[in-house]
Coordinates of C-alpha atoms in Angstrom, one line a residue:
M97 CA -0.1 -0.1 0.1
P98 CA 1.8 3.3 -0.9
E99 CA 2.3 5.9 1.7
K100 CA 0.5 8.8 2.0
T101 CA 2.0 12.4 1.0
P102 CA 2.5 14.7 3.6
F103 CA -0.5 16.7 2.0
E104 CA -2.4 13.7 2.1
Q105 CA -1.3 13.1 6.0
G106 CA -2.2 16.6 6.8
S107 CA -5.5 16.3 5.5
A108 CA -6.1 13.0 7.7
E109 CA -5.1 14.7 10.5
E110 CA -6.9 17.8 10.0
T111 CA -10.2 15.6 9.2
A112 CA -9.9 13.6 12.5
S113 CA -9.3 17.1 14.3
T114 CA -12.3 18.2 13.2
E115 CA -14.2 15.0 13.9
R116 CA -12.9 15.5 17.4
S117 CA -14.1 18.9 17.8
A118 CA -17.6 18.0 16.3
R119 CA -17.8 15.2 18.7
V120 CA -16.8 17.8 21.5
C121 CA -18.7 20.7 20.3
A122 CA -22.3 19.1 19.8
V123 CA -25.3 21.1 20.7
P124 CA -26.2 20.6 24.2
R125 CA -29.1 17.9 24.3
T126 CA -30.7 20.4 26.4
A127 CA -30.3 24.5 25.8
R128 CA -33.0 27.1 26.4
L129 CA -33.5 31.1 27.3
V130 CA -36.0 31.7 30.4
L131 CA -37.7 34.4 30.5
V132 CA -37.8 35.7 34.3
H133 CA -38.5 39.5 34.3
P134 CA -41.3 40.7 34.1
R135 CA -43.8 37.8 35.4
G136 CA -45.7 35.7 33.0
L137 CA -43.8 36.0 29.7
G138 CA -44.0 32.3 28.9
E139 CA -42.4 29.0 29.3
A140 CA -38.7 28.4 28.5
Q141 CA -37.7 28.2 25.0
A142 CA -35.6 26.0 23.0
L143 CA -32.3 26.6 21.5
G144 CA -30.9 24.5 18.7
E145 CA -28.3 24.5 16.3
A146 CA -30.3 26.6 13.4
P147 CA -29.9 30.2 14.1
V148 CA -32.7 32.1 15.6
V149 CA -34.1 35.5 15.8
L150 CA -35.7 37.3 19.0
G151 CA -38.4 39.4 19.0
R152 CA -41.4 41.1 20.5
Q153 CA -44.0 38.9 18.2
R154 CA -43.7 35.5 17.3
D155 CA -42.8 34.9 13.6
A156 CA -41.7 31.7 12.0
G157 CA -39.0 30.1 14.1
Q158 CA -38.8 33.0 16.3
L159 CA -38.3 33.3 20.1
V160 CA -40.7 35.8 21.8
A161 CA -40.1 38.1 24.4
A162 CA -43.6 39.8 23.9
H163 CA -43.0 43.1 25.9
K164 CA -43.2 46.6 24.6
T165 CA -39.5 47.7 25.5
V166 CA -38.4 44.7 22.8
S167 CA -38.1 45.5 19.3
R168 CA -39.6 43.4 16.3
R169 CA -36.4 41.6 15.3
H170 CA -34.2 42.3 18.5
A171 CA -31.3 39.8 18.8
T172 CA -30.2 36.6 17.1
F173 CA -28.9 33.3 18.5
C174 CA -26.3 31.1 16.9
W175 CA -24.7 27.5 17.7
D176 CA -20.7 28.2 17.2
P177 CA -19.7 24.6 16.9
V178 CA -15.5 25.4 17.3
A179 CA -16.3 27.3 20.5
G180 CA -19.1 25.0 21.3
C181 CA -21.8 27.5 23.0
H182 CA -24.3 29.6 21.6
T183 CA -23.6 33.4 20.7
V184 CA -26.0 36.2 20.8
A185 CA -25.6 39.4 18.9
D186 CA -27.9 42.6 18.7
L187 CA -30.0 43.3 15.6
G188 CA -29.8 47.0 16.3
S189 CA -32.8 46.8 18.6
R190 CA -34.4 50.3 20.2
N191 CA -33.5 49.3 23.7
G192 CA -30.8 47.0 23.3
T193 CA -29.3 44.2 24.5
W194 CA -26.9 42.8 27.3
V195 CA -25.0 39.6 28.6
D196 CA -24.3 39.6 32.1
G197 CA -24.5 43.4 32.3
R198 CA -22.4 44.2 29.2
S199 CA -23.4 45.8 26.4
V200 CA -24.3 43.7 22.9
H201 CA -23.5 44.9 19.6
A202 CA -23.4 43.5 16.4
L203 CA -20.7 41.1 16.9
P204 CA -21.8 38.0 18.7
V205 CA -20.9 37.5 22.3
Y206 CA -20.3 33.9 23.7
L207 CA -22.9 32.9 26.3
E208 CA -21.7 30.4 29.2
D209 CA -24.2 28.4 31.2
Q210 CA -26.4 30.6 33.8
A211 CA -25.4 33.5 31.9
V212 CA -28.0 36.6 32.3
L213 CA -29.3 38.6 29.3
R214 CA -31.2 41.5 29.1
F215 CA -33.5 42.9 26.0
G216 CA -34.8 46.4 26.8
D217 CA -36.6 45.5 30.1
V218 CA -36.9 42.0 29.7
L219 CA -34.2 39.4 31.6
A220 CA -33.6 36.1 30.8
V221 CA -31.2 33.0 32.0
Y222 CA -29.5 31.0 29.3
E223 CA -29.3 27.4 30.5
R224 CA -27.7 24.3 28.8
R225 CA -27.1 20.8 29.9
D226 CA -25.7 17.9 27.9
A227 CA -28.4 15.6 29.1
D228 CA -32.2 15.4 28.1
L229 CA -34.8 17.5 30.5
R230 CA -36.3 15.1 32.5
D231 CA -37.9 15.5 35.9
A232 CA -39.4 13.3 38.6
P233 CA -42.4 13.6 39.4
Q234 CA -42.7 11.6 42.7
V235 CA -40.7 14.0 44.2
S236 CA -42.2 17.3 45.9
C237 CA -42.2 20.4 44.3
E238 CA -43.1 22.1 47.6
A239 CA -39.9 20.4 49.3
V240 CA -37.5 21.2 46.0
P241 CA -39.1 23.9 44.0
G242 CA -37.5 25.3 40.6
D243 CA -38.2 24.8 37.3
S244 CA -34.5 25.4 36.1
L245 CA -32.5 22.5 34.6
A246 CA -30.3 22.1 37.9
A247 CA -33.6 22.0 39.9
C248 CA -35.0 19.3 37.3
K249 CA -31.5 17.3 37.7
L250 CA -31.4 17.6 41.4
R251 CA -35.5 16.0 41.4
L252 CA -34.0 13.3 39.4
A253 CA -31.3 12.4 42.1
I254 CA -33.7 12.7 44.7
G255 CA -36.1 10.3 43.2
R256 CA -33.5 7.7 42.4
A257 CA -32.1 8.1 46.0
G258 CA -35.3 8.7 47.9
P259 CA -36.8 4.8 47.8
D260 CA -33.8 3.1 48.7
L261 CA -32.7 2.4 52.1
A262 CA -28.9 3.0 51.4
P263 CA -27.5 5.6 53.4
A264 CA -27.0 9.2 51.5
L265 CA -24.7 12.3 51.6
I266 CA -26.2 15.5 50.7
L267 CA -23.2 17.8 49.5
G268 CA -24.1 21.8 48.5
E269 CA -22.8 25.3 50.3
T270 CA -24.2 26.8 53.4
G271 CA -27.9 27.9 53.0
V272 CA -28.9 25.8 49.9
G273 CA -31.8 23.6 51.8
K274 CA -29.9 20.3 52.4
E275 CA -32.4 19.8 55.2
R276 CA -35.5 20.3 53.4
I277 CA -33.7 17.5 50.6
A278 CA -33.3 15.4 53.8
G279 CA -36.7 15.4 54.7
E280 CA -38.2 14.9 51.1
L281 CA -35.5 11.7 51.0
H282 CA -37.2 10.3 54.5
R283 CA -40.7 10.7 53.1
L284 CA -40.0 8.9 49.7
S285 CA -38.3 6.3 51.7
G286 CA -42.0 5.5 53.1
R287 CA -40.5 4.6 56.2
P288 CA -43.0 4.4 59.4
G289 CA -40.3 6.0 61.8
P290 CA -39.8 9.5 62.2
L291 CA -37.2 11.7 61.2
V292 CA -34.3 12.9 63.6
A293 CA -32.4 15.9 62.8
V294 CA -28.9 16.1 64.6
N295 CA -26.6 19.2 64.1
C296 CA -23.4 17.6 64.5
A297 CA -21.5 21.1 64.9
A298 CA -24.0 21.7 67.7
L299 CA -23.6 18.5 70.1
S300 CA -21.1 18.7 72.8
P301 CA -17.4 17.5 71.9
Q302 CA -17.6 15.9 75.8
L303 CA -20.9 14.2 74.9
V304 CA -21.3 13.8 71.3
E305 CA -21.1 9.8 71.8
S306 CA -23.8 9.6 74.2
Q307 CA -25.8 12.1 72.6
L308 CA -25.9 10.0 69.6
F309 CA -25.6 6.2 70.9
G310 CA -27.3 7.0 74.6
H311 CA -25.3 6.6 77.7
T312 CA -26.6 4.3 81.1
R313 CA -27.4 5.7 84.9
G314 CA -23.9 6.4 86.5
A315 CA -21.8 6.2 83.0
F316 CA -20.3 9.6 83.6
T317 CA -20.8 12.8 86.2
G318 CA -24.4 14.0 85.9
A319 CA -25.5 11.0 84.0
T320 CA -28.7 10.4 86.7
G321 CA -30.7 8.3 83.9
E322 CA -30.8 6.1 81.0
Q323 CA -30.8 7.8 77.7
P324 CA -31.5 5.7 74.5
G325 CA -29.4 8.6 72.1
M326 CA -30.5 9.3 68.9
F327 CA -29.9 6.5 66.8
R328 CA -32.3 4.4 68.8
A329 CA -34.8 7.8 69.1
A330 CA -34.9 7.4 65.2
A331 CA -35.7 3.4 65.1
G332 CA -37.9 2.8 62.1
G333 CA -36.9 5.8 60.5
T334 CA -34.1 8.0 59.5
L335 CA -31.4 9.9 61.2
F336 CA -30.1 12.9 59.7
L337 CA -26.7 14.0 60.3
D338 CA -26.4 17.9 59.4
E339 CA -22.5 19.3 59.3
L340 CA -21.2 16.0 59.3
G341 CA -17.9 17.5 58.6
E342 CA -17.7 18.6 62.3
L343 CA -17.9 15.2 63.5
P344 CA -14.8 14.4 65.5
L345 CA -12.3 12.0 64.1
D346 CA -12.1 9.6 67.2
L347 CA -16.0 9.2 66.9
Q348 CA -16.2 8.4 63.3
P349 CA -14.9 4.6 63.6
K350 CA -17.8 3.9 65.9
L351 CA -20.4 5.6 63.6
L352 CA -18.9 3.5 60.5
R353 CA -19.7 0.3 62.9
A354 CA -23.2 1.5 63.6
V355 CA -23.6 2.3 59.7
E356 CA -22.4 -1.4 58.7
L357 CA -23.2 -3.7 61.7
G358 CA -26.7 -1.6 62.4
E359 CA -26.0 -1.7 66.3
V360 CA -25.1 1.0 68.7
V361 CA -23.0 0.5 72.1
A362 CA -24.2 2.9 74.6
V363 CA -21.6 4.8 77.1
G364 CA -21.3 2.9 80.4
S365 CA -22.7 -0.7 78.6
S366 CA -21.3 -3.3 76.9
Q367 CA -24.6 -4.5 75.5
R368 CA -25.2 -3.9 72.0
H369 CA -28.7 -2.5 70.9
R370 CA -30.0 -3.5 66.8
V371 CA -31.1 -0.3 65.5
D372 CA -33.1 0.0 62.2
V373 CA -32.3 3.6 61.1
R374 CA -31.6 4.8 57.8
L375 CA -28.6 7.4 57.6
I376 CA -28.7 10.6 55.8
A377 CA -25.8 13.1 56.1
A378 CA -25.1 16.8 55.1
T379 CA -22.1 18.9 54.8
N380 CA -20.8 22.1 53.2
R381 CA -17.3 20.8 53.0
S382 CA -15.4 18.9 50.5
L383 CA -14.9 15.2 52.4
A384 CA -13.5 14.0 49.5
A385 CA -10.6 16.6 49.9
E386 CA -11.1 15.8 54.3
V387 CA -10.2 12.5 53.2
E388 CA -7.1 13.5 51.6
Q389 CA -5.7 15.5 54.5
G390 CA -6.6 13.1 57.0
K391 CA -9.6 14.7 58.7
F392 CA -12.2 12.3 57.7
R393 CA -11.9 8.4 57.5
R394 CA -12.4 7.1 53.9
D395 CA -14.0 4.2 54.8
L396 CA -16.9 6.1 56.4
Y397 CA -16.9 8.5 53.7
A398 CA -17.3 5.6 51.0
R399 CA -19.9 3.8 53.3
L400 CA -22.0 7.1 53.8
A401 CA -21.9 8.3 50.1
L402 CA -23.4 5.3 48.4
W403 CA -25.9 8.2 47.3
E404 CA -23.9 11.3 46.7
L405 CA -26.4 14.5 45.8
H406 CA -25.4 17.7 45.0
V407 CA -27.3 20.7 45.5
P408 CA -26.7 23.7 43.3
P409 CA -26.1 27.1 44.9
L410 CA -28.1 29.8 43.7
R411 CA -25.7 31.2 41.3
S412 CA -26.2 27.6 39.4
R413 CA -30.1 28.5 39.1
R414 CA -30.3 31.7 38.4
A415 CA -33.8 31.0 36.4
D416 CA -35.3 30.2 40.3
L417 CA -33.8 32.9 41.7
L418 CA -37.0 35.9 41.0
A419 CA -39.4 32.7 41.7
W420 CA -37.3 32.0 45.2
V421 CA -38.0 35.8 46.2
D422 CA -41.8 35.5 45.5
R423 CA -41.7 32.4 47.7
L424 CA -39.5 33.9 50.5
H425 CA -41.8 36.7 50.4
R426 CA -45.0 34.9 50.8
A427 CA -43.6 32.8 53.9
W428 CA -42.3 36.1 55.4
H429 CA -45.7 37.7 55.1
A430 CA -47.7 34.5 56.6
P431 CA -47.5 35.3 59.9
R432 CA -48.5 39.1 59.7
S433 CA -51.7 38.5 57.4
R434 CA -54.0 35.7 56.5
A435 CA -54.2 37.0 52.7
E436 CA -52.1 36.4 49.9
P437 CA -49.5 39.1 49.7
P438 CA -49.2 40.9 46.4
P439 CA -45.6 39.8 44.9
L440 CA -42.9 42.1 45.1
E441 CA -42.5 44.6 42.2
L442 CA -38.8 44.8 41.6
P443 CA -37.6 47.2 39.6
I444 CA -35.6 46.2 36.4
A445 CA -32.2 47.3 38.0
V446 CA -32.8 45.4 41.0
A447 CA -34.0 42.3 39.6
E448 CA -30.5 42.3 37.3
A449 CA -28.6 43.2 40.2
L450 CA -30.0 40.3 42.3
L451 CA -29.7 37.8 39.1
L452 CA -25.7 38.8 38.8
Q453 CA -25.0 38.3 42.6
P454 CA -23.4 35.0 43.4
W455 CA -25.3 34.8 46.8
P456 CA -22.7 32.9 48.8
D457 CA -24.9 32.4 51.7
N458 CA -27.2 31.0 49.0
L459 CA -31.3 31.4 50.2
R460 CA -30.2 32.5 53.7
G461 CA -28.8 35.7 52.1
L462 CA -31.9 36.0 49.8
Q463 CA -34.3 35.5 52.8
R464 CA -32.5 38.7 54.3
F465 CA -33.2 40.6 51.1
V466 CA -37.0 39.8 51.0
H467 CA -36.9 40.7 54.8
A468 CA -35.5 44.1 54.5
Y469 CA -37.0 44.9 50.9
G470 CA -40.8 44.2 51.9
A471 CA -40.3 45.7 55.5
A472 CA -38.9 48.7 53.3
D473 CA -42.3 48.3 51.1
G474 CA -39.7 49.1 48.0
E475 CA -38.7 52.6 49.4
V476 CA -35.2 52.0 49.1
E477 CA -32.9 54.7 47.4
R478 CA -30.9 53.3 44.4
E479 CA -27.8 54.4 45.6
A480 CA -28.0 52.5 49.0
W481 CA -28.4 49.0 47.1
P482 CA -24.4 48.5 46.7
E483 CA -24.0 48.2 50.1
L484 CA -27.2 46.5 51.4
L485 CA -26.9 43.4 48.7
L486 CA -23.5 43.0 50.3
S487 CA -25.0 43.0 53.8
F488 CA -27.3 40.5 53.0
G489 CA -24.9 38.2 52.1
A490 CA -25.0 38.2 48.3
G491 CA -21.5 39.0 47.4
P492 CA -19.9 41.6 44.8
A493 CA -21.7 41.3 41.5
T494 CA -20.3 38.7 39.1
A495 CA -20.0 40.9 35.8
T496 CA -20.1 44.8 34.9
A497 CA -23.3 46.1 35.2
T498 CA -25.9 47.2 32.5
P499 CA -27.1 50.5 32.4
A500 CA -29.8 50.4 34.9
A501 CA -27.6 47.8 37.1
A502 CA -25.0 50.2 37.0
A503 CA -27.6 53.0 38.6
V504 CA -27.2 50.2 41.4
D505 CA -23.3 49.8 41.6
P506 CA -22.0 52.5 39.9
E507 CA -18.4 52.3 41.5
R508 CA -18.2 48.2 41.2
A509 CA -19.1 48.2 37.6
R510 CA -16.0 49.9 36.5
T511 CA -14.0 47.5 38.7
I512 CA -15.0 44.3 38.4
P513 CA -13.0 42.4 35.3
R514 CA -14.7 40.9 32.6
A515 CA -14.4 36.9 31.8
P516 CA -12.6 35.9 28.9
R517 CA -14.4 34.8 26.0
P518 CA -14.3 31.4 24.8
R519 CA -12.2 30.5 21.5
P520 CA -13.8 32.2 18.2
S521 CA -14.5 29.8 15.4
R522 CA -12.5 30.3 11.6
E523 CA -15.1 32.1 10.3
A524 CA -16.0 34.6 13.2
L525 CA -12.0 34.9 13.8
L526 CA -11.6 36.0 10.2
A527 CA -14.6 38.5 10.2
T528 CA -12.9 40.3 13.2
L529 CA -9.9 40.4 11.5
E530 CA -11.2 41.8 8.5
A531 CA -13.2 44.2 10.4
N532 CA -10.2 45.7 12.1
A533 CA -8.2 45.8 9.1
W534 CA -6.1 42.6 10.0
S535 CA -4.4 44.5 13.3
I536 CA -3.6 41.6 15.5
R537 CA -3.5 44.2 17.8
A538 CA -6.8 45.6 18.0
T539 CA -8.3 41.5 17.5
A540 CA -6.7 40.9 20.8
K541 CA -8.5 44.0 22.3
H542 CA -11.8 42.8 20.7
Y543 CA -11.2 39.3 22.1
E544 CA -9.9 40.7 25.6
C545 CA -6.8 38.5 25.7
E546 CA -3.1 38.8 24.6
R547 CA -1.6 39.4 20.9
K548 CA 0.0 36.0 21.4
Q549 CA -3.3 34.4 21.7
I550 CA -4.6 35.7 18.5
T551 CA -1.5 34.5 17.2
R552 CA -1.8 30.9 18.3
W553 CA -5.2 31.0 16.8
L554 CA -3.7 31.9 13.6
G555 CA -1.7 29.1 13.7
M556 CA -4.3 26.6 14.4
Y557 CA -6.6 27.7 12.0
A558 CA -3.8 28.4 9.0
I559 CA -4.8 31.9 8.6
A560 CA -1.6 34.1 7.2
V561 CA -2.3 37.8 7.7
P562 CA -1.8 39.4 4.2
G563 CA 1.5 41.6 4.0
R564 CA 2.7 41.1 7.6
D565 CA 5.0 39.0 8.7
S566 CA 4.7 40.4 12.8
E567 CA 2.2 41.4 14.8
G568 CA 0.7 44.7 13.9

């Protein structure tokens, strides 16, 4: 068989590289635009490989945002197979388009999952997942609210783990609602016994063993009577160990024995008690990292994580955030009146600022915002919002603000760095080079990267800059 020429070999390698890129950068199985503000603008709208226009009225194959501030043909969405993401570009709209607080013009802007988009006075969240959108109808949407893809994925995991009696480990940041999920896992298990919740961080270091496993009379000073302990109190039901990472290292072997053998020994006794308990644990720590550092037993971690549920933070389910504001507002209002409260009317600047915050305290921080905003009846000076949002545990904004959001936080709008853009396609890079008269310096400024990055892209795409042997 004759050898391939260098040209043929290069063509084969290029074809293989293209095929690999096509596999890696296929359109996500679920990608969509969720309109979140104002309320009632319709269902989530799917995005695929074909270009599609967003506008005020429904035309053939067009995304719809029926609001007076949206132009008839406002913005266009396209799929970039090389960068592996959707892009958005403004179509000369009357009231403008923004992505994560940055103004969008005719050149496309790449969209990351959870990007916050603004069209006039309409806010939307871009979501994508490399899986089909499914839900678990047996899981209560009251216990695990939300219509975002992240919430659907979480309910699906809960629906699988709930009926199984194996231990489950719930991982997530503080304030994401881990105890609510433990309650739903217990409900789905169908166990007749109680759900007993224990905060490991609140247990007395000296008495933690007796509090979990019980003690006999006289086992230690002050033990005036026998106590069964939390394990036996949860017999036939579920024991929920919150803040598991706070459990002392020397107690972990005894917990492992209780989980593996289904028996406990009270302090001061040699008698073993059989316990029929399903164990659910939760922590905001990375137990895998704690294991590597010797701070948590590997065998206990493996035994507790037969089901491992990751609860996404608010910043990973932004499509649900404003609905959470309404839900927390109703909960805050309920003890004060029997009547259903009117929903909070958030100005566009406030709603956008809420979506752009990282919320490290998650629902706890958002609850503080709702309390303060409801108590103030919405009458807060715009200049006060930057300091207030930080005091609520919202964290600094994650992107440069739009004109409206800049009014909420004008100083931070000038100081927050922009996220780097993904790699452009060959066609997009060529168009940008031509628009900038083949200046590498101007092209690097457009893509917000160093000039050597543009040079690398030129080599990767085999693009020759006309009449230039060096950077322009």
